[in-house]
Coordinates of C-alpha atoms and ligand atoms in Angstrom, one line a residue:
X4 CA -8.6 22.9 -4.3
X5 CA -11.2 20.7 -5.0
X6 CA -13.6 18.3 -3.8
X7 CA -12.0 15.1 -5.5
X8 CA -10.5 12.6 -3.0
X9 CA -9.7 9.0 -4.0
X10 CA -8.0 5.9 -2.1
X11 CA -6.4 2.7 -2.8
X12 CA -5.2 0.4 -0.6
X13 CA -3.8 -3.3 -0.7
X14 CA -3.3 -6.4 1.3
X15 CA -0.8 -8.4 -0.4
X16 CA -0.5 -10.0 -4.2
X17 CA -1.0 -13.3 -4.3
X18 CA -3.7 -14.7 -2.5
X19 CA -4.9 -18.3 -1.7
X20 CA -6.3 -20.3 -4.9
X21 CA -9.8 -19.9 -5.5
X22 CA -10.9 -23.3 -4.5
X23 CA -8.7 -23.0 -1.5
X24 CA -10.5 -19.9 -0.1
X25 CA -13.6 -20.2 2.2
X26 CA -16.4 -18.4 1.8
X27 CA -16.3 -17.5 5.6
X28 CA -12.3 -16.5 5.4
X29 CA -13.1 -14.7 2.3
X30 CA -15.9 -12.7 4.3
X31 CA -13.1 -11.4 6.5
X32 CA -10.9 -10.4 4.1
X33 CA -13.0 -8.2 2.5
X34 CA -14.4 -7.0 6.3
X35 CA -11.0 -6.4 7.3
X36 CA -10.4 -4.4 3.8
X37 CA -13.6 -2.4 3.9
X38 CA -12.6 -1.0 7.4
X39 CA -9.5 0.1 6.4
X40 CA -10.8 2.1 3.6
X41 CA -13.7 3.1 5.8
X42 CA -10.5 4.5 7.9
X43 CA -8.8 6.2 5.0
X44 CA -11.8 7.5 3.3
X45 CA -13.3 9.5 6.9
X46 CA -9.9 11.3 6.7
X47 CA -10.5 12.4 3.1
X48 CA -14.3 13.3 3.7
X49 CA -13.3 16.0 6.5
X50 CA -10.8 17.5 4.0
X51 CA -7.9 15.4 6.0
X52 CA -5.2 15.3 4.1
X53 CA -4.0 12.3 2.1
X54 CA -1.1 12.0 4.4
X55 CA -3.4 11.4 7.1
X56 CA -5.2 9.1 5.4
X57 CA -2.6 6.8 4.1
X58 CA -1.1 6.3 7.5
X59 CA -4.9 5.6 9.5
X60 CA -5.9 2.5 6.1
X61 CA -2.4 1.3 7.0
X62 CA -2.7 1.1 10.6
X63 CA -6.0 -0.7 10.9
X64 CA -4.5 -2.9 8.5
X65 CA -1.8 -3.7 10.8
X66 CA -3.7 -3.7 13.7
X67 CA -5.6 -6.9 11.7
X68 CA -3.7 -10.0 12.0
X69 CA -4.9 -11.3 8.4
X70 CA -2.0 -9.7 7.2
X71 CA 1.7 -9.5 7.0
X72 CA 2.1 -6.1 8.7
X73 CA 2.4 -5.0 12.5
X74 CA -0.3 -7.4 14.1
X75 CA 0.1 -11.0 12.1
X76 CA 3.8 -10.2 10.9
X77 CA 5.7 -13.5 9.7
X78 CA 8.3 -15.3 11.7
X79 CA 12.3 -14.6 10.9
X80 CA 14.7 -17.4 11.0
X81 CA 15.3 -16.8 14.4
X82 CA 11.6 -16.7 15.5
X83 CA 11.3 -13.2 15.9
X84 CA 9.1 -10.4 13.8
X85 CA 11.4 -7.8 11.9
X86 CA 9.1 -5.2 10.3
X87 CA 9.6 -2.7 7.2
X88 CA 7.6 0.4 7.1
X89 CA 7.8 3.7 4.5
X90 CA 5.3 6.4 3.7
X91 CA 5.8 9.7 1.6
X92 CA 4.1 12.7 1.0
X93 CA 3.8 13.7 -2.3
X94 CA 3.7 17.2 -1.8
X95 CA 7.1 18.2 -1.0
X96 CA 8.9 14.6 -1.4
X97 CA 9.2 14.4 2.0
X98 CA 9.6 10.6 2.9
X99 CA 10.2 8.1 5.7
X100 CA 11.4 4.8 6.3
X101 CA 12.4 2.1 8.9
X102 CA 13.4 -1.5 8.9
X103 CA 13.8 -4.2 10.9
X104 CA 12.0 -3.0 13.7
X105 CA 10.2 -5.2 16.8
X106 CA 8.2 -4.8 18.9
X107 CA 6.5 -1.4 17.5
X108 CA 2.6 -1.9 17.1
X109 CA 1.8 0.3 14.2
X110 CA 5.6 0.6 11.9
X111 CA 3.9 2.6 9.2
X112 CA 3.4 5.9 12.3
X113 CA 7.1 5.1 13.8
X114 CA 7.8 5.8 9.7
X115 CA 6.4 8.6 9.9
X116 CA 8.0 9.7 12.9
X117 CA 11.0 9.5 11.5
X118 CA 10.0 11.7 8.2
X119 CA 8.7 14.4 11.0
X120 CA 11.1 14.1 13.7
X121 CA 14.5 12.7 12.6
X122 CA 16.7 14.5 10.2
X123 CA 17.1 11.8 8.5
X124 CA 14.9 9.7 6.2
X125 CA 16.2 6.0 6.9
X126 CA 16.4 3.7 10.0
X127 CA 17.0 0.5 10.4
X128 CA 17.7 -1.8 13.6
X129 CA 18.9 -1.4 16.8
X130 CA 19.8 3.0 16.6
X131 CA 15.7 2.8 14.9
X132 CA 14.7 1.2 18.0
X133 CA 16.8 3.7 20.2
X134 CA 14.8 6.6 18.1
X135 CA 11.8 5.0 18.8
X136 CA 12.5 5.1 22.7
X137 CA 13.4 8.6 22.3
X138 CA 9.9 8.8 20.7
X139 CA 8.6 7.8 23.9
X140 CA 7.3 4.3 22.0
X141 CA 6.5 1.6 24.4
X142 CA 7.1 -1.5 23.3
X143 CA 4.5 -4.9 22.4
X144 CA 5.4 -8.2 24.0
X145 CA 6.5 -10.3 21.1
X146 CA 3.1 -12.4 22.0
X147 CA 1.3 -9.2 20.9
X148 CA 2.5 -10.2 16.9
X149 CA 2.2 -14.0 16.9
X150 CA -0.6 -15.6 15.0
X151 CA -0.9 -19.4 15.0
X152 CA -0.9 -19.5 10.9
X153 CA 2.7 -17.8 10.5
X154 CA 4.1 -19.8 13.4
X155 CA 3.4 -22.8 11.1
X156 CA 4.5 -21.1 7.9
X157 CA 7.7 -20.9 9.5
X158 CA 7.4 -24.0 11.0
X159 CA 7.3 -25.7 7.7
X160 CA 10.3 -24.2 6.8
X161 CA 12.6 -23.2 9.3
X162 CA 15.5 -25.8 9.8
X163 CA 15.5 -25.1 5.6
X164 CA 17.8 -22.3 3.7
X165 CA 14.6 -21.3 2.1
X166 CA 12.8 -18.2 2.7
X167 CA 9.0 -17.5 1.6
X168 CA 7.4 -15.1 0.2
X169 CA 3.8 -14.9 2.2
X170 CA 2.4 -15.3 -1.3
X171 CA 1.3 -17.3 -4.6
X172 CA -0.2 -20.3 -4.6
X173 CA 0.0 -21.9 -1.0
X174 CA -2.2 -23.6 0.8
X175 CA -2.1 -21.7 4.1
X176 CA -4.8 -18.9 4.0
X177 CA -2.4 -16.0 5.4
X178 CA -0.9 -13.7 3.3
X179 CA -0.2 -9.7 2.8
X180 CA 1.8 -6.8 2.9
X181 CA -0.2 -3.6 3.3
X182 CA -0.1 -0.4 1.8
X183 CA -2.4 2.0 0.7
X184 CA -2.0 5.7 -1.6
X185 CA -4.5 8.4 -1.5
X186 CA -5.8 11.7 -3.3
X187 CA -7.2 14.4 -1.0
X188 CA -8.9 17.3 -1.4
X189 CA -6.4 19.8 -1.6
X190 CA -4.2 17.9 -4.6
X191 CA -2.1 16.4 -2.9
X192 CA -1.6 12.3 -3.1
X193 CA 0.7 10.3 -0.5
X194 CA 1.6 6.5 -0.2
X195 CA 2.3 4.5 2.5
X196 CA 3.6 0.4 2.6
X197 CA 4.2 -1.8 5.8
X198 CA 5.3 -5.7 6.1
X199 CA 6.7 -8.2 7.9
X200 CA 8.3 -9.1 4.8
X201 CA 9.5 -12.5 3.7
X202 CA 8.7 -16.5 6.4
X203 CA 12.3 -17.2 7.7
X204 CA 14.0 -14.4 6.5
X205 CA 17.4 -13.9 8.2
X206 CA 20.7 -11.6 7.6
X207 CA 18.9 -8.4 8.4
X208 CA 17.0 -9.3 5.2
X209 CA 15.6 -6.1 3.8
X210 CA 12.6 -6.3 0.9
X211 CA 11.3 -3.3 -0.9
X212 CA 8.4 -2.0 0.7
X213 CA 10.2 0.5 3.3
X214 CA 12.8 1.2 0.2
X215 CA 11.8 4.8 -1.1
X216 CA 11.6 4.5 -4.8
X217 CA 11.5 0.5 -4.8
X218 CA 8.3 -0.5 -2.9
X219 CA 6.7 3.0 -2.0
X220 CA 7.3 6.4 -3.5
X221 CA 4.7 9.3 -3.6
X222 CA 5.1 12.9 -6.2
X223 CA 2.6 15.1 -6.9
X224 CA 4.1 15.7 -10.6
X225 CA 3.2 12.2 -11.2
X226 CA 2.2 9.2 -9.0
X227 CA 1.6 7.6 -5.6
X228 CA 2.5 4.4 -5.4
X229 CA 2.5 1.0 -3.0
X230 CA 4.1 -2.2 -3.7
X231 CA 3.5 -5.9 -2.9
X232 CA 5.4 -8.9 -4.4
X233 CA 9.0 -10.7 -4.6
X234 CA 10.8 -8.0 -3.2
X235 CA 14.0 -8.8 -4.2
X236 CA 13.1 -7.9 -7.9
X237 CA 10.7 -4.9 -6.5
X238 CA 14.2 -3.3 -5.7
X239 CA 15.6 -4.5 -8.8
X240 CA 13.1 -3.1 -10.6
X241 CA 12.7 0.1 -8.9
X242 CA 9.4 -0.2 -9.2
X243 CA 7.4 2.3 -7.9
X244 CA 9.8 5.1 -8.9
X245 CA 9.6 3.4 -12.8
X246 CA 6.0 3.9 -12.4
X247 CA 6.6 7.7 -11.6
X248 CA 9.2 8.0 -14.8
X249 CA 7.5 6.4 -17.0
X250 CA 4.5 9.4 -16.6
X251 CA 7.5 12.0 -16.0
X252 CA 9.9 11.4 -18.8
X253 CA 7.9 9.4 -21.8
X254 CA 4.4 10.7 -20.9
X255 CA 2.6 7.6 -20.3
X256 CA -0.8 8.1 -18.3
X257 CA -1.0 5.9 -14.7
X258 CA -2.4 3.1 -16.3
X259 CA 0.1 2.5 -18.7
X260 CA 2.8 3.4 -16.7
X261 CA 1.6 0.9 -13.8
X262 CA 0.8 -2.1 -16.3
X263 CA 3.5 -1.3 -17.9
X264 CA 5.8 -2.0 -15.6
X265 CA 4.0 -4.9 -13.8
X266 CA 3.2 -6.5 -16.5
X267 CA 6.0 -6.5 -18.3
X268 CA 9.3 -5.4 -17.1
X269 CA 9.5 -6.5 -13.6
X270 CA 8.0 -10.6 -15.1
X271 CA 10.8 -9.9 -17.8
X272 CA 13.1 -10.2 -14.5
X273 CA 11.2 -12.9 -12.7
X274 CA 9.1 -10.9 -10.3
X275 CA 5.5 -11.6 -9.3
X276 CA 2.9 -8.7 -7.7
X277 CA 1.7 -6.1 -8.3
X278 CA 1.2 -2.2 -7.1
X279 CA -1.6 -0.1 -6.4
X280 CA -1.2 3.7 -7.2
X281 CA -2.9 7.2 -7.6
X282 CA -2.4 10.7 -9.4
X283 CA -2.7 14.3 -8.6
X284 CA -5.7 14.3 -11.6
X285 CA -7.8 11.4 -9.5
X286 CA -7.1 8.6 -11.8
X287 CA -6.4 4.9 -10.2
X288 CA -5.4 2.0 -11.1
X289 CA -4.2 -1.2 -9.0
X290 CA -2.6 -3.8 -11.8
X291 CA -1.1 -7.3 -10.2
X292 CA 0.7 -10.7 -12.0
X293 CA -0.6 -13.0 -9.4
X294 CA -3.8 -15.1 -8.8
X295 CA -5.2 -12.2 -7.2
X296 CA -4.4 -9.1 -5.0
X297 CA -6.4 -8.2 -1.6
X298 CA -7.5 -4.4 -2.4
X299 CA -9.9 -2.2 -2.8
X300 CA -11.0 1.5 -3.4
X301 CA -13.5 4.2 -3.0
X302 CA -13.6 7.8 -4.9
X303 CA -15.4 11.1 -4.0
X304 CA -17.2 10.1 -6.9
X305 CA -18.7 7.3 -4.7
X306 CA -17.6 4.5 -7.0
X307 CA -15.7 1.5 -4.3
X308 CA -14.9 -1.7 -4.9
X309 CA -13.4 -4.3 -2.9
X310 CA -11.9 -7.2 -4.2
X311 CA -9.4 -10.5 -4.2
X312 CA -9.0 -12.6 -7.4
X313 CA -9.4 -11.0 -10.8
Ligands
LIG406 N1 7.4 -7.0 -0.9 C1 7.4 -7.6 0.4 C2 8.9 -8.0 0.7 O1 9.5 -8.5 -0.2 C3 6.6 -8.8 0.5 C4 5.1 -8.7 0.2 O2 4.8 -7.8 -0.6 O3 4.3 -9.5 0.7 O4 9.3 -7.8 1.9

């Protein structure tokens, strides 16, 4: 044990163009960041675990309607709000995910929930929701999600075949998946990713974030690791868990596993984003393909950063 703690955590990749972002909106990004790793970090200062702290940066992020998670989520086809959720514990590889989920406030602790209380490690659906009554969950009105700037997104959109990724260069100012990975105390490093995924999305449409190994994966041997991009190729790529090979089998350090991979493999397939991750040593790195990235950081070593564009 100790006394190094460290945490990353991220909003989305792919943010609005620079001269498209307000210096007022911008001002609540970065708000809305810092009190999320202001959440995190309290867990990791009082010896929380990283665990812990993973799932409280994610939930205030949710809880924040700026982004594409719980609170904020983007519109399905149908009109409704379909939300992704996985987190793992790098410690003993336990892991849990859920997907297409309504009404639940907070995804990322119903995730968890099913790590801690199911015997299983993936839900999706209508027997997720029936877990989550067993839970004792009670459930949001669907007015609880709605946010006037999605309802247009998928306004724009909706009697089209085209589904949106809630990123790149747009000129609506909404955009995000969440996620966050943290170091604590004791050694041990965690990750945790929620979304409402992809505007108009239909057919049970299923992105990487809640995939284990594709948008989130967590090992203390090697990495902790969030994703946020094109999904489709996130799962292609099998991103996160690349990340985590890359350091296991070829002995590449986080950095070069992480640019590796963002930089050049998953473009080599088409895919934009970009990850944020940690290790068991305290090292960090959060690389991205896009404009920019919503993230930021803070280490026991009292260097934090919080940032957008590059
Ligand atoms: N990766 C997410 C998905 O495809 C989207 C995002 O990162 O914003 O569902």
């Amino acid at each position: 044990m100790n006394n190094t703690y460290s945490l990353v955590i991220h909003g989305g990749a792919g943010t609005l163009v620079k001269g498209l972002m307000t210096t007022a909106l911008e001002t609540k990004y970065k708000k809305a960041l810092q009190a999320a790793l202001d959440a995190g970090t309290k867990v990791l200062e009082n010896r929380g675990t990283a665990l812990d702290a993973v799932e409280a940066a994610v939930v205030m992020l949710e809880d924040s309607p700026l982004f594409n998670a719980g609170k904020g989520a983007v519109f399905t086809h149908t009109g409704t709000h379909e939300m992704d959720a996985a987190i793992m514990d790098g410690k003993n590889l336990e892991a849990g995910g859920v997907s297409l989920i309504t009404g639940i406030k907070n995804p990322i602790s119903f995730s968890r929930d099913i790590m801690e209380n199911s015997d299983h490690v993936f839900l999706a659906g209508e027997g997720a929701m029936q877990f989550a009554e067993k839970q004792g969950y009670v459930l949001e009105d669907p007015s609880y999600f709605y946010d006037e700037v999605r309802y247009q997104q998928w306004q724009n959109i909706k009697d089209s075949d085209t589904f949106e990724l809630d990123h790149s260069v747009k000129k609506d100012g909404k955009f995000g998946t969440v996620g966050a990975v943290a170091l604590d105390v004791h050694g041990n490093i965690a990750a945790a990713t929620s979304t409402g995924g992809m505007t108009n999305k239909k057919w049970g449409r299923v992105g990487d974030s809640p995939m284990i190994g594709a948008g989130t994966y967590a090992n203390n041997k090697t990495c902790a690791v969030s994703c946020t991009g094109s999904g489709e190729f996130f799962i292609r790529g099998v991103v996160a868990y690349d990340v985590s090979c890359l350091m296991e089998y070829k002995g590449l350090s986080l950095e070069e596993a992480a640019k590796e991979v963002i930089q050049n493999r998953i473009r080599k397939i088409g895919g934009d984003g970009g990850l944020i991750a940690v290790d068991a040593k305290g090292n960090m790195t959060m690389p991205f393909n896009t404009e920019g990235m919503y993230r930021a950081f803070k280490k026991s070593t009292g260097e934090t950063e919080v940032a957008i564009y590059k």
